[in-house]
CSV table of C-alpha atoms in Angstrom, one decimal:
chain,number,residue,atom,x,y,z
A,1,MET,CA,51.9,74.9,125.8
A,2,PRO,CA,50.6,78.2,127.3
A,3,HIS,CA,52.1,77.3,130.6
A,4,SER,CA,55.6,76.7,129.1
A,5,LEU,CA,55.3,79.9,127.1
A,6,LEU,CA,54.5,81.8,130.3
A,7,LYS,CA,57.5,80.2,132.1
A,8,TYR,CA,59.7,81.2,129.1
A,9,ALA,CA,58.5,84.8,129.3
A,10,PHE,CA,59.6,85.1,132.9
A,11,LYS,CA,63.0,83.7,132.4
A,12,ASP,CA,66.1,85.7,132.8
A,13,PRO,CA,67.0,87.0,129.3
A,14,GLU,CA,70.7,85.9,129.9
A,15,GLU,CA,69.6,82.3,130.0
A,16,LEU,CA,67.7,82.4,126.7
A,17,GLY,CA,69.0,81.9,123.2
A,18,ASP,CA,72.6,82.3,122.2
A,19,PRO,CA,75.2,83.4,124.7
A,20,LYS,CA,76.6,86.9,124.1
A,21,TYR,CA,78.8,87.2,121.1
A,22,PHE,CA,81.8,89.0,122.5
A,23,GLY,CA,81.4,88.9,126.3
A,24,GLU,CA,82.9,91.5,128.5
A,25,PRO,CA,86.6,91.3,128.4
A,26,GLY,CA,87.0,93.5,131.5
A,27,GLU,CA,90.1,95.6,132.1
A,28,LEU,CA,92.7,96.2,129.4
A,29,ASN,CA,95.9,94.3,129.8
A,30,SER,CA,99.1,96.3,130.0
A,31,ASN,CA,100.5,94.7,126.8
A,32,TYR,CA,99.3,92.8,123.7
A,33,ASP,CA,101.2,91.2,120.8
A,34,VAL,CA,98.9,93.0,118.4
A,35,VAL,CA,96.5,95.9,118.9
A,36,ILE,CA,94.0,96.4,116.2
A,37,ILE,CA,92.4,99.9,116.1
A,38,GLY,CA,88.9,99.7,114.8
A,39,GLY,CA,86.3,97.0,115.6
A,40,GLY,CA,84.6,97.1,112.2
A,41,GLY,CA,84.4,94.2,109.8
A,42,HIS,CA,88.0,94.6,108.7
A,43,GLY,CA,89.4,94.8,112.2
A,44,LEU,CA,87.5,91.8,113.5
A,45,ALA,CA,88.2,89.7,110.3
A,46,CYS,CA,91.9,90.5,110.8
A,47,ALA,CA,91.7,89.4,114.5
A,48,TYR,CA,89.8,86.2,113.5
A,49,TYR,CA,92.4,85.2,110.9
A,50,LEU,CA,95.4,86.1,113.2
A,51,ALA,CA,93.9,83.7,115.8
A,52,ARG,CA,92.7,81.0,113.5
A,53,ASP,CA,95.4,80.9,110.8
A,54,HIS,CA,98.5,82.2,112.6
A,55,GLY,CA,97.9,81.2,116.2
A,56,ILE,CA,98.3,84.8,117.5
A,57,THR,CA,95.7,85.2,120.2
A,58,ASN,CA,97.2,87.9,122.5
A,59,VAL,CA,95.3,90.5,120.5
A,60,ALA,CA,93.1,93.4,121.5
A,61,VAL,CA,90.6,95.0,119.1
A,62,LEU,CA,89.9,98.6,120.3
A,63,GLU,CA,86.6,100.1,119.1
A,64,GLN,CA,85.7,103.7,119.9
A,65,GLY,CA,82.0,103.1,119.5
A,66,TYR,CA,80.2,99.8,119.3
A,67,ILE,CA,80.6,96.8,116.9
A,68,GLY,CA,79.1,97.4,113.5
A,69,GLY,CA,78.3,101.1,114.3
A,70,GLY,CA,80.8,102.5,111.8
A,71,ASN,CA,81.0,101.9,108.0
A,72,THR,CA,80.4,98.2,108.5
A,73,GLY,CA,76.7,99.1,109.3
A,74,ARG,CA,76.5,102.0,106.9
A,75,ASN,CA,77.3,100.5,103.5
A,76,THR,CA,74.7,99.2,101.0
A,77,THR,CA,76.0,95.5,101.5
A,78,ILE,CA,76.9,94.8,97.9
A,79,VAL,CA,79.5,92.3,97.1
A,80,ARG,CA,81.0,92.0,93.5
A,81,SER,CA,84.2,91.6,91.7
A,82,ASN,CA,83.7,93.2,88.2
A,83,TYR,CA,86.6,95.6,88.8
A,84,LEU,CA,88.8,96.9,86.0
A,85,THR,CA,92.4,96.3,86.9
A,86,PRO,CA,94.1,92.9,87.2
A,87,GLU,CA,95.2,93.8,90.8
A,88,GLY,CA,91.6,94.8,91.7
A,89,VAL,CA,90.0,91.8,90.1
A,90,ALA,CA,92.3,89.3,91.7
A,91,PHE,CA,91.8,90.9,95.2
A,92,TYR,CA,88.0,91.4,95.1
A,93,ASP,CA,87.4,88.0,93.5
A,94,GLU,CA,89.3,86.3,96.3
A,95,SER,CA,87.0,88.2,98.7
A,96,LEU,CA,83.8,87.1,96.9
A,97,LYS,CA,85.0,83.5,97.0
A,98,LEU,CA,85.6,83.8,100.8
A,99,TYR,CA,82.1,85.2,101.2
A,100,LEU,CA,80.6,82.2,99.5
A,101,ASP,CA,81.3,79.8,102.4
A,102,LEU,CA,81.7,82.3,105.1
A,103,SER,CA,78.3,81.5,106.7
A,104,ASP,CA,79.6,78.0,107.3
A,105,ASP,CA,83.0,79.1,108.4
A,106,LEU,CA,81.6,81.6,111.0
A,107,ASP,CA,78.5,79.5,111.9
A,108,ILE,CA,76.2,82.5,111.4
A,109,ASN,CA,73.7,83.1,108.8
A,110,LEU,CA,75.1,86.1,106.7
A,111,MET,CA,72.0,85.9,104.4
A,112,TYR,CA,74.5,85.9,101.5
A,113,SER,CA,72.3,86.2,98.5
A,114,THR,CA,73.6,86.1,94.9
A,115,ARG,CA,71.4,88.6,93.0
A,116,GLY,CA,73.0,89.5,89.7
A,117,HIS,CA,74.4,93.0,89.4
A,118,PHE,CA,73.4,95.4,86.6
A,119,THR,CA,75.4,98.6,85.8
A,120,LEU,CA,73.0,100.4,83.5
A,121,ALA,CA,74.3,102.3,80.4
A,122,HIS,CA,72.3,105.3,79.3
A,123,SER,CA,74.7,106.6,76.6
A,124,ASP,CA,77.1,105.4,73.9
A,125,SER,CA,80.1,106.2,76.0
A,126,ALA,CA,78.6,104.2,78.9
A,127,MET,CA,78.0,101.3,76.5
A,128,ARG,CA,81.6,101.5,75.5
A,129,THR,CA,82.8,101.5,79.1
A,130,SER,CA,80.5,98.5,79.7
A,131,ARG,CA,82.1,96.6,76.8
A,132,TRP,CA,85.6,97.5,78.1
A,133,ARG,CA,84.8,96.3,81.6
A,134,ALA,CA,83.1,93.1,80.3
A,135,GLU,CA,86.0,92.1,78.1
A,136,THR,CA,88.6,93.0,80.8
A,137,ASN,CA,86.6,90.9,83.3
A,138,LYS,CA,86.2,87.9,81.0
A,139,HIS,CA,89.9,88.0,80.2
A,140,LEU,CA,90.6,87.8,84.0
A,141,GLY,CA,88.1,85.0,84.5
A,142,ILE,CA,85.2,87.0,86.0
A,143,GLU,CA,81.6,86.3,84.9
A,144,SER,CA,80.6,89.6,83.3
A,145,GLU,CA,78.9,90.5,80.0
A,146,VAL,CA,77.1,93.2,78.2
A,147,VAL,CA,73.3,92.6,77.9
A,148,ASP,CA,70.6,94.4,75.9
A,149,ARG,CA,67.4,96.0,76.8
A,150,GLN,CA,65.3,92.9,76.4
A,151,PHE,CA,67.5,91.0,78.8
A,152,ILE,CA,67.1,93.8,81.4
A,153,GLN,CA,63.4,93.9,80.9
A,154,ASN,CA,63.1,90.2,81.6
A,155,GLU,CA,65.2,90.4,84.7
A,156,VAL,CA,63.9,93.6,86.1
A,157,PRO,CA,60.3,94.0,84.9
A,158,TYR,CA,59.4,97.0,87.0
A,159,LEU,CA,62.3,99.1,85.7
A,160,ASP,CA,61.3,101.9,83.3
A,161,LEU,CA,63.7,101.2,80.5
A,162,ASP,CA,63.2,104.7,79.1
A,163,CYS,CA,63.7,106.3,82.6
A,164,GLY,CA,60.8,108.7,82.0
A,165,GLY,CA,62.1,109.4,78.4
A,166,THR,CA,65.1,111.5,79.6
A,167,HIS,CA,67.8,108.9,80.0
A,168,PRO,CA,66.7,105.8,78.0
A,169,ILE,CA,68.7,102.7,78.9
A,170,MET,CA,70.7,101.3,76.0
A,171,GLY,CA,72.1,98.2,77.7
A,172,ALA,CA,74.0,97.1,80.8
A,173,LEU,CA,77.0,95.4,82.2
A,174,TYR,CA,75.8,92.3,83.9
A,175,HIS,CA,77.7,90.6,86.6
A,176,ALA,CA,75.9,87.4,87.7
A,177,PRO,CA,77.8,86.7,90.9
A,178,GLY,CA,77.0,90.2,92.3
A,179,ALA,CA,75.5,89.6,95.8
A,180,VAL,CA,74.2,91.2,99.0
A,181,ALA,CA,74.9,90.1,102.6
A,182,ARG,CA,73.8,91.1,106.0
A,183,HIS,CA,76.6,93.5,107.0
A,184,ASP,CA,76.2,93.5,110.8
A,185,ALA,CA,76.3,89.7,110.8
A,186,VAL,CA,79.7,89.7,109.0
A,187,ALA,CA,81.1,91.8,111.9
A,188,TRP,CA,79.4,89.8,114.6
A,189,GLY,CA,80.5,86.5,113.0
A,190,TYR,CA,84.1,87.5,112.8
A,191,GLY,CA,84.0,89.1,116.3
A,192,ARG,CA,82.5,86.0,117.9
A,193,GLY,CA,85.0,83.7,116.0
A,194,ALA,CA,87.9,85.9,117.2
A,195,ALA,CA,86.6,86.1,120.8
A,196,GLN,CA,86.2,82.3,121.0
A,197,ARG,CA,89.8,82.0,120.1
A,198,GLY,CA,91.0,84.4,122.8
A,199,VAL,CA,91.0,87.8,121.2
A,200,GLU,CA,89.8,90.6,123.4
A,201,ILE,CA,87.2,93.0,121.9
A,202,HIS,CA,87.0,96.3,123.8
A,203,GLN,CA,84.1,98.5,122.8
A,204,LYS,CA,83.9,102.2,123.8
A,205,THR,CA,87.7,102.3,123.9
A,206,GLN,CA,89.0,105.2,122.0
A,207,VAL,CA,92.7,105.5,120.9
A,208,THR,CA,93.8,109.1,121.7
A,209,GLU,CA,97.5,108.9,121.0
A,210,ILE,CA,100.0,106.5,119.5
A,211,LYS,CA,103.3,106.2,121.4
A,212,THR,CA,106.5,105.8,119.4
A,213,ASP,CA,110.2,105.7,120.4
A,214,ALA,CA,112.2,108.9,120.7
A,215,ASP,CA,112.8,109.4,116.9
A,216,GLY,CA,109.2,108.4,115.9
A,217,THR,CA,110.3,105.4,113.8
A,218,LYS,CA,108.9,102.6,115.9
A,219,VAL,CA,105.5,102.2,117.5
A,220,LEU,CA,105.4,101.1,121.2
A,221,GLY,CA,101.8,101.2,122.1
A,222,VAL,CA,98.6,103.3,122.3
A,223,GLU,CA,97.1,105.7,124.8
A,224,THR,CA,93.4,105.2,125.2
A,225,ASN,CA,90.6,106.7,127.2
A,226,ARG,CA,91.0,103.7,129.5
A,227,GLY,CA,94.8,104.0,129.9
A,228,PHE,CA,98.0,103.0,128.1
A,229,VAL,CA,98.3,99.7,126.3
A,230,GLY,CA,101.7,98.5,125.1
A,231,ALA,CA,101.7,96.7,121.7
A,232,GLY,CA,104.1,94.7,119.7
A,233,LYS,CA,102.3,95.7,116.6
A,234,VAL,CA,99.6,98.2,115.9
A,235,ILE,CA,97.2,98.0,112.9
A,236,SER,CA,95.0,100.9,111.9
A,237,MET,CA,91.8,99.6,110.4
A,238,VAL,CA,89.5,102.5,110.9
A,239,ALA,CA,88.4,103.5,107.4
A,240,GLY,CA,86.8,107.0,107.7
A,241,SER,CA,88.9,107.8,110.8
A,242,SER,CA,92.2,106.9,109.1
A,243,PRO,CA,93.6,110.5,108.9
A,244,ARG,CA,93.0,111.0,112.6
A,245,ILE,CA,95.0,107.9,113.3
A,246,THR,CA,97.9,108.5,110.8
A,247,ALA,CA,98.2,112.1,112.2
A,248,MET,CA,99.0,110.6,115.6
A,249,VAL,CA,102.2,109.1,114.0
A,250,GLY,CA,102.9,112.1,111.8
A,251,LEU,CA,102.1,110.3,108.6
A,252,ASP,CA,100.6,112.1,105.7
A,253,THR,CA,98.7,109.9,103.2
A,254,PRO,CA,96.7,110.6,100.1
A,255,ILE,CA,93.5,109.7,101.9
A,256,GLU,CA,90.7,112.3,102.0
A,257,ILE,CA,87.4,111.9,103.7
A,258,PHE,CA,84.1,112.4,101.9
A,259,PRO,CA,80.7,111.4,103.3
A,260,LEU,CA,78.6,108.8,101.3
A,261,GLN,CA,74.9,108.8,102.0
A,262,ALA,CA,72.3,106.1,101.7
A,263,CYS,CA,68.7,105.6,102.7
A,264,VAL,CA,66.0,102.9,102.8
A,265,THR,CA,62.3,102.9,102.1
A,266,GLU,CA,59.6,101.2,104.0
A,267,PRO,CA,59.4,97.5,103.3
A,268,VAL,CA,57.3,96.4,100.3
A,269,LYS,CA,56.6,93.0,98.7
A,270,PRO,CA,59.5,91.5,96.8
A,271,PHE,CA,59.6,92.8,93.3
A,272,MET,CA,63.3,93.0,92.4
A,273,ASP,CA,65.8,90.3,93.1
A,274,THR,CA,68.7,92.1,91.3
A,275,ILE,CA,71.1,94.9,92.2
A,276,ILE,CA,70.7,97.9,89.9
A,277,VAL,CA,73.4,100.6,89.5
A,278,SER,CA,73.3,103.6,87.2
A,279,GLY,CA,76.5,105.5,86.8
A,280,SER,CA,74.9,108.2,84.8
A,281,LEU,CA,72.1,108.8,87.3
A,282,HIS,CA,74.6,108.4,90.2
A,283,CYS,CA,72.5,105.9,92.1
A,284,TYR,CA,72.3,102.3,93.1
A,285,VAL,CA,69.5,100.2,94.6
A,286,SER,CA,68.7,96.7,95.8
A,287,GLN,CA,65.8,95.3,97.7
A,288,SER,CA,66.7,93.9,101.1
A,289,SER,CA,65.4,90.6,102.4
A,290,ARG,CA,63.0,92.6,104.6
A,291,GLY,CA,61.6,94.3,101.5
A,292,GLU,CA,63.1,97.7,101.9
A,293,MET,CA,64.7,99.4,98.9
A,294,VAL,CA,68.3,100.2,99.9
A,295,MET,CA,69.4,103.2,97.9
A,296,GLY,CA,72.7,105.1,97.6
A,297,ALA,CA,74.2,107.8,95.6
A,298,SER,CA,77.6,109.4,94.8
A,299,ALA,CA,79.8,110.7,97.6
A,300,ASP,CA,79.3,114.3,98.8
A,301,PRO,CA,81.4,116.8,96.9
A,302,GLN,CA,83.5,118.2,99.8
A,303,GLU,CA,85.7,116.9,102.5
A,304,LEU,CA,83.8,116.3,105.7
A,305,HIS,CA,84.5,114.3,108.8
A,306,SER,CA,81.0,113.8,109.9
A,307,THR,CA,78.1,111.3,109.5
A,308,ARG,CA,75.5,113.9,109.1
A,309,SER,CA,73.0,113.4,106.3
A,310,SER,CA,71.3,116.0,104.2
A,311,PHE,CA,68.1,116.9,102.5
A,312,ASP,CA,69.9,117.7,99.3
A,313,PHE,CA,70.9,114.0,99.0
A,314,VAL,CA,67.3,112.7,99.4
A,315,GLU,CA,66.0,115.3,97.0
A,316,GLY,CA,68.6,114.4,94.3
A,317,LEU,CA,68.5,110.6,94.8
A,318,THR,CA,64.7,110.2,94.8
A,319,ASP,CA,64.5,112.3,91.7
A,320,GLN,CA,66.7,109.9,89.9
A,321,MET,CA,65.1,106.8,91.5
A,322,MET,CA,61.7,107.9,90.2
A,323,ASP,CA,63.0,108.0,86.7
A,324,MET,CA,63.9,104.3,87.0
A,325,PHE,CA,61.1,103.1,89.2
A,326,PRO,CA,58.2,105.5,89.0
A,327,PHE,CA,56.0,103.8,91.6
A,328,VAL,CA,58.6,104.5,94.4
A,329,GLY,CA,57.1,108.0,94.5
A,330,GLY,CA,54.4,106.5,96.8
A,331,LEU,CA,56.8,105.0,99.3
A,332,ASN,CA,58.0,106.6,102.5
A,333,LEU,CA,61.7,106.8,103.5
A,334,MET,CA,62.4,105.0,106.7
A,335,ARG,CA,66.0,106.0,107.5
A,336,GLN,CA,68.8,107.9,106.0
A,337,TRP,CA,72.4,108.0,107.1
A,338,ALA,CA,76.0,108.6,106.0
A,339,GLY,CA,79.4,107.0,106.3
A,340,MET,CA,82.8,108.6,106.1
A,341,CYS,CA,84.6,107.3,103.0
A,342,ASP,CA,88.4,107.4,103.1
A,343,MET,CA,88.9,108.1,99.4
A,344,THR,CA,92.2,107.6,97.5
A,345,PRO,CA,93.3,109.2,94.3
A,346,ASP,CA,93.3,105.8,92.4
A,347,PHE,CA,90.2,104.3,94.1
A,348,ALA,CA,92.2,101.4,95.5
A,349,PRO,CA,93.0,100.8,99.2
A,350,ILE,CA,96.2,101.5,101.0
A,351,MET,CA,97.3,98.3,102.8
A,352,GLY,CA,100.4,96.9,104.4
A,353,LYS,CA,103.5,98.3,106.0
A,354,THR,CA,104.3,102.0,106.7
A,355,PRO,CA,107.5,103.9,107.1
A,356,ILE,CA,107.0,103.4,110.9
A,357,ASP,CA,108.2,100.1,112.3
A,358,ASN,CA,105.4,97.8,113.7
A,359,PHE,CA,102.7,100.2,112.5
A,360,TYR,CA,100.5,98.8,109.8
A,361,LEU,CA,97.8,100.6,107.7
A,362,ASP,CA,94.6,99.2,106.3
A,363,GLY,CA,92.7,102.2,104.9
A,364,GLY,CA,91.7,104.0,101.8
A,365,TRP,CA,88.5,101.9,101.7
A,366,GLY,CA,86.4,104.6,100.2
A,367,THR,CA,83.3,103.1,98.7
A,368,TRP,CA,84.6,99.5,98.3
A,369,GLY,CA,85.3,98.4,101.9
A,370,PHE,CA,82.4,96.0,102.7
A,371,LYS,CA,83.0,93.7,99.8
A,372,ALA,CA,86.7,93.4,100.7
A,373,THR,CA,86.1,92.6,104.4
A,374,PRO,CA,87.2,88.9,104.3
A,375,VAL,CA,90.2,89.2,102.0
A,376,SER,CA,91.3,92.4,103.8
A,377,GLY,CA,91.3,90.7,107.1
A,378,LYS,CA,93.0,87.6,105.7
A,379,THR,CA,95.8,89.4,103.9
A,380,MET,CA,96.4,91.9,106.7
A,381,ALA,CA,96.6,89.0,109.2
A,382,TYR,CA,99.2,87.3,107.0
A,383,THR,CA,101.2,90.5,106.5
A,384,VAL,CA,101.3,91.3,110.3
A,385,ALA,CA,102.0,87.7,111.4
A,386,ASN,CA,104.8,87.2,109.0
A,387,ASP,CA,106.0,90.9,108.7
A,388,LYS,CA,105.9,90.2,105.0
A,389,VAL,CA,103.4,91.8,102.7
A,390,HIS,CA,100.9,89.4,101.2
A,391,ASP,CA,101.2,89.0,97.4
A,392,LEU,CA,97.6,90.1,96.8
A,393,ILE,CA,98.0,93.4,98.5
A,394,LYS,CA,101.5,94.3,97.2
A,395,PRO,CA,100.0,96.7,94.6
A,396,PHE,CA,98.2,98.6,97.3
A,397,SER,CA,101.2,99.7,99.3
A,398,LEU,CA,101.4,103.2,100.6
A,399,ASP,CA,104.7,103.8,98.8
A,400,ARG,CA,103.1,103.4,95.4
A,401,PHE,CA,102.4,107.1,95.5
A,402,ASP,CA,106.1,107.9,95.8
A,403,THR,CA,106.8,105.9,92.7
A,404,TYR,CA,103.7,106.9,90.7
A,405,LYS,CA,102.6,103.3,90.5
A,406,LEU,CA,98.9,104.0,90.9
A,407,VAL,CA,96.3,101.3,90.5
A,408,GLY,CA,93.7,103.4,88.6
A,409,GLU,CA,90.7,101.4,89.7
A,410,LYS,CA,87.9,102.9,87.6
A,411,GLY,CA,85.5,100.0,88.4
A,412,ALA,CA,84.9,101.3,92.0
A,413,ALA,CA,81.5,102.3,93.2
A,414,SER,CA,80.2,105.9,93.1
A,415,VAL,CA,83.0,106.8,90.7
A,416,GLY,CA,82.1,108.6,87.5
A,417,HIS,CA,83.6,107.1,84.3
B,1,MET,CA,69.4,123.7,100.8
B,2,LYS,CA,72.6,124.7,102.5
B,3,LEU,CA,73.6,128.3,101.8
B,4,ILE,CA,77.1,129.7,101.7
B,5,ASP,CA,77.2,133.3,102.8
B,6,CYS,CA,79.7,135.4,100.8
B,7,PRO,CA,80.2,139.2,101.3
B,8,TYR,CA,80.5,139.6,97.5
B,9,ILE,CA,77.6,137.7,96.1
B,10,GLY,CA,75.3,137.2,99.1
B,11,ALA,CA,74.0,133.9,100.5
B,12,ARG,CA,74.0,131.4,97.6
B,13,PRO,CA,73.0,127.7,97.5
B,14,GLN,CA,76.0,125.4,97.9
B,15,SER,CA,74.9,123.5,94.8
B,16,GLU,CA,76.0,126.6,92.8
B,17,PHE,CA,79.6,126.0,94.0
B,18,VAL,CA,82.2,123.5,92.9
B,19,TYR,CA,84.6,122.4,95.6
B,20,GLY,CA,88.2,123.1,94.7
B,21,HIS,CA,90.0,121.3,97.6
B,22,GLU,CA,92.4,122.8,100.1
B,23,VAL,CA,94.6,125.7,99.3
B,24,ARG,CA,98.2,124.3,99.1
B,25,GLU,CA,101.5,125.9,98.1
B,26,MET,CA,103.2,124.2,95.2
B,27,PRO,CA,106.9,123.6,95.6
B,28,LYS,CA,109.1,124.9,92.8
B,29,PRO,CA,109.2,122.1,90.3
B,30,SER,CA,112.8,122.8,89.4
B,31,GLU,CA,114.0,122.6,93.0
B,32,ALA,CA,111.7,119.9,94.6
B,33,THR,CA,113.1,116.4,95.0
B,34,ASP,CA,111.0,113.5,93.6
B,35,LYS,CA,109.8,112.7,97.1
B,36,GLU,CA,108.7,116.3,97.7
B,37,TRP,CA,106.9,116.4,94.4
B,38,ALA,CA,105.2,113.1,95.0
B,39,ASP,CA,104.1,114.4,98.4
B,40,TYR,CA,102.7,117.6,96.9
B,41,VAL,CA,100.8,115.7,94.2
B,42,PHE,CA,99.3,113.0,96.4
B,43,SER,CA,99.7,113.5,100.2
B,44,ARG,CA,97.1,115.4,102.2
B,45,ALA,CA,97.0,116.6,105.8
B,46,SER,CA,93.5,115.3,105.9
B,47,ALA,CA,92.8,115.1,109.7
B,48,PRO,CA,89.7,117.2,110.5
B,49,GLY,CA,90.2,120.9,111.3
B,50,VAL,CA,89.7,124.4,110.0
B,51,LYS,CA,91.1,124.7,106.4
B,52,LYS,CA,91.3,127.2,103.7
B,53,GLU,CA,89.7,125.9,100.5
B,54,TRP,CA,89.0,126.9,97.0
B,55,TRP,CA,85.3,127.2,96.0
B,56,HIS,CA,84.2,128.1,92.5
B,57,HIS,CA,80.9,129.9,92.2
B,58,VAL,CA,79.8,128.6,88.8
B,59,PRO,CA,77.1,131.1,87.8
B,60,SER,CA,79.4,134.1,88.4
B,61,GLY,CA,82.7,132.3,87.4
B,62,ILE,CA,84.5,133.5,90.5
B,63,TRP,CA,86.9,131.5,92.6
B,64,PHE,CA,86.7,132.2,96.3
B,65,VAL,CA,88.8,131.0,99.2
B,66,PHE,CA,86.8,130.1,102.3
B,67,GLU,CA,87.8,129.0,105.7
B,68,ARG,CA,85.7,126.0,106.7
B,69,ASP,CA,85.7,123.5,109.6
B,70,THR,CA,85.9,120.1,108.0
B,71,LEU,CA,84.4,118.5,111.2
B,72,THR,CA,81.2,120.6,111.3
B,73,ASP,CA,80.9,121.8,107.7
B,74,LYS,CA,80.6,125.4,109.0
B,75,PHE,CA,81.9,128.1,106.7
B,76,ILE,CA,83.8,130.5,109.0
B,77,ARG,CA,84.9,133.4,106.7
B,78,LEU,CA,85.9,134.5,103.3
B,79,VAL,CA,89.7,134.6,103.0
B,80,ASP,CA,91.4,137.7,101.4
B,81,ILE,CA,93.2,136.3,98.5
B,82,ALA,CA,96.4,138.1,99.6
B,83,GLU,CA,96.6,135.8,102.5
B,84,VAL,CA,97.1,132.7,100.3
B,85,GLN,CA,99.2,134.3,97.6
B,86,TYR,CA,102.8,133.2,97.2
B,87,GLU,CA,105.7,133.7,94.7
B,88,LEU,CA,105.8,131.3,91.8
């Protein structure tokens, strides 16, 4: 055994383990049927479903950084569907269902773990909102109910139900299917699945310009830092960079960018197998499979196109966290980071066609993008392949703002009620 | 704690301010088309850049207009209110 171990150690790393997930696609072609801007979860999922379900494989995914380096690797990995509007519930529930067998589908362990999701209520009005959400969810077929203090105590024994005496918990909205998943693996799995079917994934390839015909009504291709690429269709799936892309085609949208920050503690023994959200304390927390406490807060108050993180955030968040879990005061923070959230006025995404021919938009993902990754990829692939908007995303069209048909999704994360 | 430097009230913590979004000119409601009005209500030129924005200093109750770079979060200058005034 020691001998074989030694031999193993001196082997070329390339020969060991799995082959590379995406390979090196080499030079860009001069033309693709579909160019997807953004190699995050959504872009790769869309490429995967285009290839698998619609047989469109002459596709390039252009990523300015590296796979999983954007919002895909910056969210707090929560998947749930207890939203408040019929449009939102139908859409996110389809996504949750896709997640359930996605590990098998992509042949990669996503560590999808159903945890149960508590939204704590610290006031009468928060209890009222919880009942409203629970009843709406039940009506729409989602497992969701209001639970009392005793139930919370049993499920989350380390939680201080009185929150230090300042914000006593009165009850909670409980969503049993709420889950966490390993976010990088979602992107890697979709990327590998797409690459195996012939899609080219070009990292470190930044789109600098979008070429349109003379009157700006039809997209012809994209200019990149590696040269021009002609495209039959172009899809923008760049979340926090959406305004930079839409500005290239002269399109104003209601999207505004606000940073959302998060952090993790050092790993500790498993003590909490649920996801805890407190709207009143503006924070949410779950324990990762490594034992870290993954914590987030509400979005920063002002527009900012940067992934800088701040001390103010840590100070505010840890103060609230110690009200709920007093013992975390003894833990060290390992990392903190931020993602750029593309917020919309009605907390729903903007998906589908745009006024510009062959230019499709998948943005406005704000604080609800990770959980929607599979369904977003699937419905956008359908929309692009058939040039016909998928039924599930019809309510999320860009022109809803011209007709004042807003979605009003108050069940979104980091949104005050 | 990030400080906002203001010639009137000195350098104050940003937490004392409420963000009031970009300064934008309202079209005349009686003259704007439905499309123009919807654009005014919802659409934003939100690509990064230097923008004039409203900031409300809560303790003193004063609204200021600052020029800020939305890529770097640097406050560049306090804008004279006359620069952003327009006829209603």
